[in-house]
Tab-separated table of C-alpha atoms and ligand atoms in Angstrom:
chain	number	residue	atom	x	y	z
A	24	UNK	CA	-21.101	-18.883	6.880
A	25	UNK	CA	-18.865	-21.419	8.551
A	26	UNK	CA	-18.855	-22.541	11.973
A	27	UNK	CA	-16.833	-24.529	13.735
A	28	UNK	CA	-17.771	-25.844	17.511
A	29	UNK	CA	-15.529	-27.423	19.603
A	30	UNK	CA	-13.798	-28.888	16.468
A	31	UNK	CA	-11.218	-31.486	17.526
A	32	UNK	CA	-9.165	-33.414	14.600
A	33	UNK	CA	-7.213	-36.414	15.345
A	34	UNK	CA	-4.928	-37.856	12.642
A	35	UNK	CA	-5.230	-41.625	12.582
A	36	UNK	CA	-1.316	-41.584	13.803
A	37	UNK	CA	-2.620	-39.767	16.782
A	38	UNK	CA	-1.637	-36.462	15.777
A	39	UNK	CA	-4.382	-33.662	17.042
A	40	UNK	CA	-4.373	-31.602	14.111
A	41	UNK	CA	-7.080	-29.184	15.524
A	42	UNK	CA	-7.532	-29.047	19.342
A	43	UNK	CA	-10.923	-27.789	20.133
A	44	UNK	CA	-11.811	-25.098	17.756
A	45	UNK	CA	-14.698	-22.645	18.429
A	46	UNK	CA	-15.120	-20.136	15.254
A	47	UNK	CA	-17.933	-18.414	13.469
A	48	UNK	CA	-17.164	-16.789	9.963
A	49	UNK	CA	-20.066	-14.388	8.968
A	50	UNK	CA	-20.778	-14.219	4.798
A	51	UNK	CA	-18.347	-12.347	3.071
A	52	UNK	CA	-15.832	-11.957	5.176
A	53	UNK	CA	-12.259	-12.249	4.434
A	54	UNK	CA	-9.855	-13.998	7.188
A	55	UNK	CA	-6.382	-14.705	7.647
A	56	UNK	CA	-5.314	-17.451	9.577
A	57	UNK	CA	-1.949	-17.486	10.398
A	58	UNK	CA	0.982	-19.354	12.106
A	59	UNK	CA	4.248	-21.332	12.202
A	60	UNK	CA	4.537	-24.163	10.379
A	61	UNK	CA	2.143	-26.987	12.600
A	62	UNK	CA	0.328	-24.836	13.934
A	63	UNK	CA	-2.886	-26.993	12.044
A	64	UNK	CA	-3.864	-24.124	9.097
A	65	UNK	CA	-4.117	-26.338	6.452
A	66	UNK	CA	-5.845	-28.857	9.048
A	67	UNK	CA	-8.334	-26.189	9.214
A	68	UNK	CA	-8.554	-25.702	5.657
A	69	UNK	CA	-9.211	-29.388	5.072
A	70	UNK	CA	-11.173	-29.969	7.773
A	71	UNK	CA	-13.856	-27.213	6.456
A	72	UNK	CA	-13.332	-28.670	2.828
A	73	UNK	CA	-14.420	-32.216	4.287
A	74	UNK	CA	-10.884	-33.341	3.300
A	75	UNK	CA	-10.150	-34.459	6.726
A	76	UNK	CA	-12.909	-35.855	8.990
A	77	UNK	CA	-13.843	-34.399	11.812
A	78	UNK	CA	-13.250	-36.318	14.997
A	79	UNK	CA	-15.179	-34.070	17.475
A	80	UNK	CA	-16.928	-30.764	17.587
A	81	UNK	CA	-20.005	-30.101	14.764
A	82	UNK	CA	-18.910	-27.933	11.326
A	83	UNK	CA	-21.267	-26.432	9.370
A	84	UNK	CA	-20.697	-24.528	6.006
A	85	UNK	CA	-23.742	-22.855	4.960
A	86	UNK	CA	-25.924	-24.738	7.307
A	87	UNK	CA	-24.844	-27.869	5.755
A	88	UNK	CA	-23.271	-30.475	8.528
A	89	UNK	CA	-20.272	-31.195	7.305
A	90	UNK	CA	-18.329	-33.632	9.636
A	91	UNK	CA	-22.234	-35.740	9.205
A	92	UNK	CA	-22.670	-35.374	5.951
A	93	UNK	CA	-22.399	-38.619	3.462
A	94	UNK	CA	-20.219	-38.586	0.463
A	95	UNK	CA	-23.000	-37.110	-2.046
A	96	UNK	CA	-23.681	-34.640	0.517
A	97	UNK	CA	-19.978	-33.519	1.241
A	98	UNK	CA	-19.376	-33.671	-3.123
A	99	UNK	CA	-22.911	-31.193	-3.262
A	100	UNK	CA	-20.653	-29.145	-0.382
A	101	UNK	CA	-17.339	-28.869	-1.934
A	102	UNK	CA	-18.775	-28.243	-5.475
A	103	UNK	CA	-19.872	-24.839	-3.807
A	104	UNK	CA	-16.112	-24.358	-2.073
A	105	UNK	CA	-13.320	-23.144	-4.347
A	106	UNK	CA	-9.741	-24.564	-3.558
A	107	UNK	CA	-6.403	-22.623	-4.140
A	108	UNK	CA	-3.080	-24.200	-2.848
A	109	UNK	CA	0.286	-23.201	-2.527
A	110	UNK	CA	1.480	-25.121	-5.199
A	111	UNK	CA	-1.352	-24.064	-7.729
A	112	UNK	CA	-2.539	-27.590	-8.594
A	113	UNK	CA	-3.169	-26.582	-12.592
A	114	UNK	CA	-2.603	-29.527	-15.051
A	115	UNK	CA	0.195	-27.998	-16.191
A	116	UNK	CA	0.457	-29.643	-20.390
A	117	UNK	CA	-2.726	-28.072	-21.234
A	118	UNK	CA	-4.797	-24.843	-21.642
A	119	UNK	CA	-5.404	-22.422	-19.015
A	120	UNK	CA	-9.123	-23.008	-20.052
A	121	UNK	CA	-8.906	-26.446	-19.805
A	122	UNK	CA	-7.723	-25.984	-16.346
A	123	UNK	CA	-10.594	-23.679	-15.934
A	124	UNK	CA	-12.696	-25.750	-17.092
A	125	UNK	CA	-12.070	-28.538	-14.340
A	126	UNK	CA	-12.774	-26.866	-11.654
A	127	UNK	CA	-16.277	-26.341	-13.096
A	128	UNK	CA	-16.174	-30.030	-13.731
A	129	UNK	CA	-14.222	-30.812	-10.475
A	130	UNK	CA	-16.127	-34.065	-9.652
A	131	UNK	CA	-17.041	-35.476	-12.828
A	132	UNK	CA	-14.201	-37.196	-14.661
A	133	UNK	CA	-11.812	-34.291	-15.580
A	134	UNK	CA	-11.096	-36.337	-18.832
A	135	UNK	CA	-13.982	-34.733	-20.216
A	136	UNK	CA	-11.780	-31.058	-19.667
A	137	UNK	CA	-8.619	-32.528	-20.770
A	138	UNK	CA	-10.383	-33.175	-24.246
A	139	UNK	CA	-12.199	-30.305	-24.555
A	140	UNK	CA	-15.517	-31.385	-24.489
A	141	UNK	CA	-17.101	-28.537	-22.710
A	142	UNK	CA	-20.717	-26.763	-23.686
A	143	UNK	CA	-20.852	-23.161	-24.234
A	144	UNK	CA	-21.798	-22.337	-20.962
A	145	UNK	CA	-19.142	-23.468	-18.699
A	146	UNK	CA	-16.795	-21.806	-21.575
A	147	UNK	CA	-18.570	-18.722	-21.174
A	148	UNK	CA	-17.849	-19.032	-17.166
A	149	UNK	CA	-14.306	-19.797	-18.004
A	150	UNK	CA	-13.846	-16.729	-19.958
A	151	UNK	CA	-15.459	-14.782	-16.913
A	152	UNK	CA	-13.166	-16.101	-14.663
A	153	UNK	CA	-10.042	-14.881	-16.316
A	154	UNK	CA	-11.261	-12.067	-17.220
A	155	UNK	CA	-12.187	-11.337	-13.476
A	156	UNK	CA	-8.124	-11.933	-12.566
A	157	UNK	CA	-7.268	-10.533	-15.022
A	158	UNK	CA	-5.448	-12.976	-17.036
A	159	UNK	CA	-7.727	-13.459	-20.330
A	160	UNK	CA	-5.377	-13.030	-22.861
A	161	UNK	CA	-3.489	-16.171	-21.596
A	162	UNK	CA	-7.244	-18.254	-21.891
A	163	UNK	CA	-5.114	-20.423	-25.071
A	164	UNK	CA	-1.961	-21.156	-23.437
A	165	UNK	CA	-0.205	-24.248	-22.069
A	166	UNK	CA	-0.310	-23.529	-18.231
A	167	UNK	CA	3.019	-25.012	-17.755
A	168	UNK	CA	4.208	-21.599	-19.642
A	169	UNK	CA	2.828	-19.476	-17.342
A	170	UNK	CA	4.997	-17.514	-14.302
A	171	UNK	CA	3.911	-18.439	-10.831
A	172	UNK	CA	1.396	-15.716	-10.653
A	173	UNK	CA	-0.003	-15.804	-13.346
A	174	UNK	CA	-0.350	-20.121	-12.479
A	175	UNK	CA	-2.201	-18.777	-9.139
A	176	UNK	CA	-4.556	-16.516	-10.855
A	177	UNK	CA	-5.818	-19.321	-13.233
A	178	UNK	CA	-5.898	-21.280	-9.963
A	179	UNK	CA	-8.281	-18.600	-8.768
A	180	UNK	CA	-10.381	-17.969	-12.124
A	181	UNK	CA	-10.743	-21.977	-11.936
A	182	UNK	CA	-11.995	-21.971	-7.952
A	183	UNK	CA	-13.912	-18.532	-9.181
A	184	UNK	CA	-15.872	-20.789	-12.225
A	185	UNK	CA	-17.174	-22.859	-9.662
A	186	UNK	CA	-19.587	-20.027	-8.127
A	187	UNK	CA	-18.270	-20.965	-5.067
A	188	UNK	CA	-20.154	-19.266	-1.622
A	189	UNK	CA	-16.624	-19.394	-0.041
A	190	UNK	CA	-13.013	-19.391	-1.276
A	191	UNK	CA	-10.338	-21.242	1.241
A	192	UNK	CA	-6.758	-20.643	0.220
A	193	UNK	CA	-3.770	-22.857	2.004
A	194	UNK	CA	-0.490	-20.710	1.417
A	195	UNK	CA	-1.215	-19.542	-1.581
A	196	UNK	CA	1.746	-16.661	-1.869
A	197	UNK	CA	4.107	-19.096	0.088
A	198	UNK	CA	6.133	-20.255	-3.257
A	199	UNK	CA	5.393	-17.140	-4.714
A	200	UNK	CA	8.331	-13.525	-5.137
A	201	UNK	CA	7.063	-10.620	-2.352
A	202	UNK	CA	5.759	-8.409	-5.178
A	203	UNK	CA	3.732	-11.344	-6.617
A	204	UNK	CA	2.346	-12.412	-3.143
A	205	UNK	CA	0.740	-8.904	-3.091
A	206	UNK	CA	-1.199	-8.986	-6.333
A	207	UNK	CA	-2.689	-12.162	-5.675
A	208	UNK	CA	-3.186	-11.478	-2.137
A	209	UNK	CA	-5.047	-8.288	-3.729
A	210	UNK	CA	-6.583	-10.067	-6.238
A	211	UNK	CA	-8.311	-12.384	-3.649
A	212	UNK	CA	-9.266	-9.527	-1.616
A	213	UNK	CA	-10.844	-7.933	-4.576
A	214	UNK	CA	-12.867	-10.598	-5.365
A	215	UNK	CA	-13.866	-11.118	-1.699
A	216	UNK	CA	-15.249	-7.348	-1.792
A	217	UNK	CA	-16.492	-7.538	-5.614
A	218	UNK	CA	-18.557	-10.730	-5.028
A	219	UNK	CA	-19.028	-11.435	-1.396
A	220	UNK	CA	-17.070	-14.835	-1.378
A	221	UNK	CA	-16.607	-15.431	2.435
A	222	UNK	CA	-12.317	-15.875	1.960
A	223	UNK	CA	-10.444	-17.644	4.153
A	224	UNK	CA	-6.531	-17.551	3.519
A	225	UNK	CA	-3.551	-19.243	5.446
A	226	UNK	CA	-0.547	-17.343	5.874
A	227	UNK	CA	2.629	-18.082	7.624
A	228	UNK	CA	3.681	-14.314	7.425
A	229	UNK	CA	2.498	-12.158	9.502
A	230	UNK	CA	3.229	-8.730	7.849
A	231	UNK	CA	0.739	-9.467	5.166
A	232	UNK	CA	-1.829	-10.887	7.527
A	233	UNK	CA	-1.856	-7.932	9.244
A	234	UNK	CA	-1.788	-5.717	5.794
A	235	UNK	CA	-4.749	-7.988	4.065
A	236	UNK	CA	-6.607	-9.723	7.572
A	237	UNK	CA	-10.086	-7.626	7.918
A	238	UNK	CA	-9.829	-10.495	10.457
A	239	UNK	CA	-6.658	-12.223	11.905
A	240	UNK	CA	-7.140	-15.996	13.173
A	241	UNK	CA	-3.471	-16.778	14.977
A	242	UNK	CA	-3.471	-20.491	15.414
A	243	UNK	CA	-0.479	-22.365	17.340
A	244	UNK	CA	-0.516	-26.654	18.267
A	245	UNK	CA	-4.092	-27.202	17.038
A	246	UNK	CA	-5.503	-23.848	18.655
A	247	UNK	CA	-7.115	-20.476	18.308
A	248	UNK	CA	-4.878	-18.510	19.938
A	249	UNK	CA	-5.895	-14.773	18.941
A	250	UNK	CA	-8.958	-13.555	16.734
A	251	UNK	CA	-8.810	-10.082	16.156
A	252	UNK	CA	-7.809	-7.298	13.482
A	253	UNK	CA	-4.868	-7.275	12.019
A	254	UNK	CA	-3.419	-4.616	13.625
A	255	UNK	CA	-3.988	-6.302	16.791
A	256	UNK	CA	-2.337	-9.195	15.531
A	257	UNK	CA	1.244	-7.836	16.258
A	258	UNK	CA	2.372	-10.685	19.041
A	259	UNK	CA	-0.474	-12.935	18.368
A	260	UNK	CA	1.619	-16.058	17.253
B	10	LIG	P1	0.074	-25.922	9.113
B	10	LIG	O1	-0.798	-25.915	7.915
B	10	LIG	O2	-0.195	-24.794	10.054
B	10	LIG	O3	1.524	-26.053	8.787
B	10	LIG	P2	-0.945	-28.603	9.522
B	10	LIG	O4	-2.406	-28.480	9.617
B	10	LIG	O5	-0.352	-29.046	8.233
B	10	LIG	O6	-0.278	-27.220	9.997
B	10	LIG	O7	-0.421	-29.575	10.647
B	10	LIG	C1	-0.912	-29.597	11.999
B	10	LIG	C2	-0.358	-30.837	12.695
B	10	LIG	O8	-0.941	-31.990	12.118
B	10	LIG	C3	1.141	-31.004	12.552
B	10	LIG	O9	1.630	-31.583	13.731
B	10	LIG	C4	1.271	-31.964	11.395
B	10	LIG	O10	2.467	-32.710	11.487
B	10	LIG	C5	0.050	-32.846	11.585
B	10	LIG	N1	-0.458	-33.413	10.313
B	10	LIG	C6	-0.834	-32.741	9.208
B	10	LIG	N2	-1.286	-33.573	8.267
B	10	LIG	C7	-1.201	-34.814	8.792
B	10	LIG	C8	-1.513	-36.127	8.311
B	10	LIG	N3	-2.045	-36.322	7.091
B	10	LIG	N4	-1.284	-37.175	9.132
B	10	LIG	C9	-0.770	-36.986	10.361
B	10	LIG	N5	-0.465	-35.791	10.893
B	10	LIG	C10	-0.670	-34.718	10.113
B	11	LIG	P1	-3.079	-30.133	0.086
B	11	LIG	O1	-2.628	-29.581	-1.224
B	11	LIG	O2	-3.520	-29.073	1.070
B	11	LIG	O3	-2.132	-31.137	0.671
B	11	LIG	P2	-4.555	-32.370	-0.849
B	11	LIG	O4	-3.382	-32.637	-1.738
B	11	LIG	O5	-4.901	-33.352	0.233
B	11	LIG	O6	-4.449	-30.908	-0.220
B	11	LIG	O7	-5.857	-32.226	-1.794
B	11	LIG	C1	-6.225	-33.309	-2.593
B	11	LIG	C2	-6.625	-32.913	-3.980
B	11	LIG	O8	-8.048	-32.759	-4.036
B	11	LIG	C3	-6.032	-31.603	-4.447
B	11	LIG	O9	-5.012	-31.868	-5.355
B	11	LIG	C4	-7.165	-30.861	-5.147
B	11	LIG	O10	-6.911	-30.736	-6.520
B	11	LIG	C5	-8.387	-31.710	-4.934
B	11	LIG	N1	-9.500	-30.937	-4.344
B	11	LIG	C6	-9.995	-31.135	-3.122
B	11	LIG	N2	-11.023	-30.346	-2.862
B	11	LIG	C7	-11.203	-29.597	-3.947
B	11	LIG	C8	-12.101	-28.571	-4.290
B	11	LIG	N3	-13.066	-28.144	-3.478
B	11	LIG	N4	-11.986	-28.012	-5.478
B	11	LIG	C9	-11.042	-28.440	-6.315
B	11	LIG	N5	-10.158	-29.403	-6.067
B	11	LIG	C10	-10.234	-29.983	-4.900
C-alpha cells in the first residue's frame, strides 16, 4: 500500500513539483497516472521511490515512512520497489542476465553483475524473470542487440527479480512503436494480476490510460486533478 498525505515537493530551485497530494493505493492495484508533460508524474514516481525528498505531507509505502526514513531505511525500501523508465536503463554491452542480475543486486556494487559473479540463486530468479515476460531465449544476449521491447521487458524481468511489493513505471511505452506500447503495457498488467504487484504507471496518453487504468490518477501543475476509472477519465486532464 502507498499513501500519500498532503504530499508537497519543492525542488531546491523553487519549483513545486507536487502540490499537496492526498492518495491511498490499496495492494495490488494497478494505476495510471496521467498528464501533460509537468504535470509532476515522474515527481510522483520519485517521490514514492525516495528519489526526491519530501518537503511536506507524510508517505508511507508499506507502512514504512518514507519522507522520515534514514538512508539504510529508504535502501531496505527501494530494494522492495522495482523501477522501469522510459528509457529502459539496461547496461546495454552486456547480457540480458547480467542486467537481470543487477537489479537483484541493485545496491551492492553492480561490478559484482558486470563480472558474473552471481550464486545460483539469484540466477535461478533471473531465469524466472524472463521467463515470466517472456523473453528467455534472449537470457545470453548483449542487451544493446535487443529491439526496444524486448529492452523494456528485460527492464521488467530485472525490477520483477527483485520481488518487489510494488512496481512504479515512469513512461515506460513513451519511446516505444503503438503496437509495442501495448504488449508491455499488457505485460505489466499481467503481472500486476498474476502476482499482486501494486503497479503504478505514468502515461502521457490518455487512450491507453483509459484502455489499461483499473484506476486513472489525472495530475496537472503538481495536483490530483481526477481519480477515477478509466472510462471516466475522458476530460480529466
Ligand atoms: P512529468 O513527469 O509529469 O512530466 P515532472 O514531475 O517531471 O512532470 O515535473 C513537474 C515539475 O517539476 C515541472 O515543472 C518540472 O519542470 C519540475 N522539475 C522536475 N524535476 C525537477 C528538478 N530536478 N529540479 C527542478 N524542477 C524539476
Ligand atoms: P529518471 O530516469 O526518472 O530521471 P533518475 O535518473 O533520477 O530517474 O534515477 C536515478 C537512477 O537510479 C536510475 O538510473 C536508476 O537506475 C536508479 N534507481 C533508482 N531507484 C531504483 C530502484 N528502485 N531500482 C533500480 N534502480 C533504481
Amino acid at each position: 500500500m502507498i499513501e500519500l498525505k498532503d504530499v508537497t515537493v519543492r525542488y531546491p530551485n523553487g519549483v513545486v513539483g507536487l502540490d499537496g497530494v492526498n492518495l491511498t493505493i490499496p495492494d495490488g492495484e494497478f494505476v495510471v497516472v496521467v498528464g501533460l508533460s509537468g504535470a509532476g508524474k515522474s515527481t510522483l514516481i520519485r517521490t514514492i521511490n525516495g528519489l526526491v525528498p519530501v518537503t511536506s505531507g507524510a508517505l508511507l509505502v508499506d507502512g514504512e515512512d518514507v519522507a522520515g526514513a534514514s538512508k539504510r531505511e529508504l535502501r531496505a525500501i527501494r530494494s522492495r520497489v522495482g523501477m522501469i523508465f522510459q528509457s529502459f536503463n539496461l547496461v546495454k554491452r552486456t547480457s540480458v542476465m547480467n542486467n537481470v542480475i543487477m537489479g537483484q543486486l541493485h545496491d551492492i556494487p553492480s561490478w559484482r553483475a558486470l563480472v558474473g559473479l552471481w550464486s545460483k540463486a539469484e540466477k535461478e530468479k533471473g531465469y524466472q524473470a524472463l521467463e515470466r515476460v517472456g523473453i528467455v531465449e534472449k537470457t545470453w544476449t548483449r542487451a544493446s542487440e535487443l529491439s526496444g521491447g524486448q529492452q523494456q521487458r528485460v527492464a521488467i524481468a530485472r525490477a520483477l527479480a527483485q520481488d518487489p511489493s510494488v512496481m512504479l513505471a515512469d513512461e515506460p511505452v513513451a519511446s516505444l512503436d503503438p503496437p509495442t506500447a501495448q504488449m508491455v503495457m499488457k505485460d505489466l498488467q499481467r503481472i500486476n494480476r498474476e502476482l499482486g504487484i501494486t503497479t503504478l504507471v505514468n502515461l502521457h496518453f490518455l487512450d491507453l490510460a483509459r484502455q489499461y487504468g483499473d484506476r486513472v490518477i489525472g495530475m496537472r501543475g503538481g495536483k490530483v486533478v481526477f481519480d477515477g476509472t478509466g472510462a471516466e477519465a475522458d476530460d480529466a486532464v
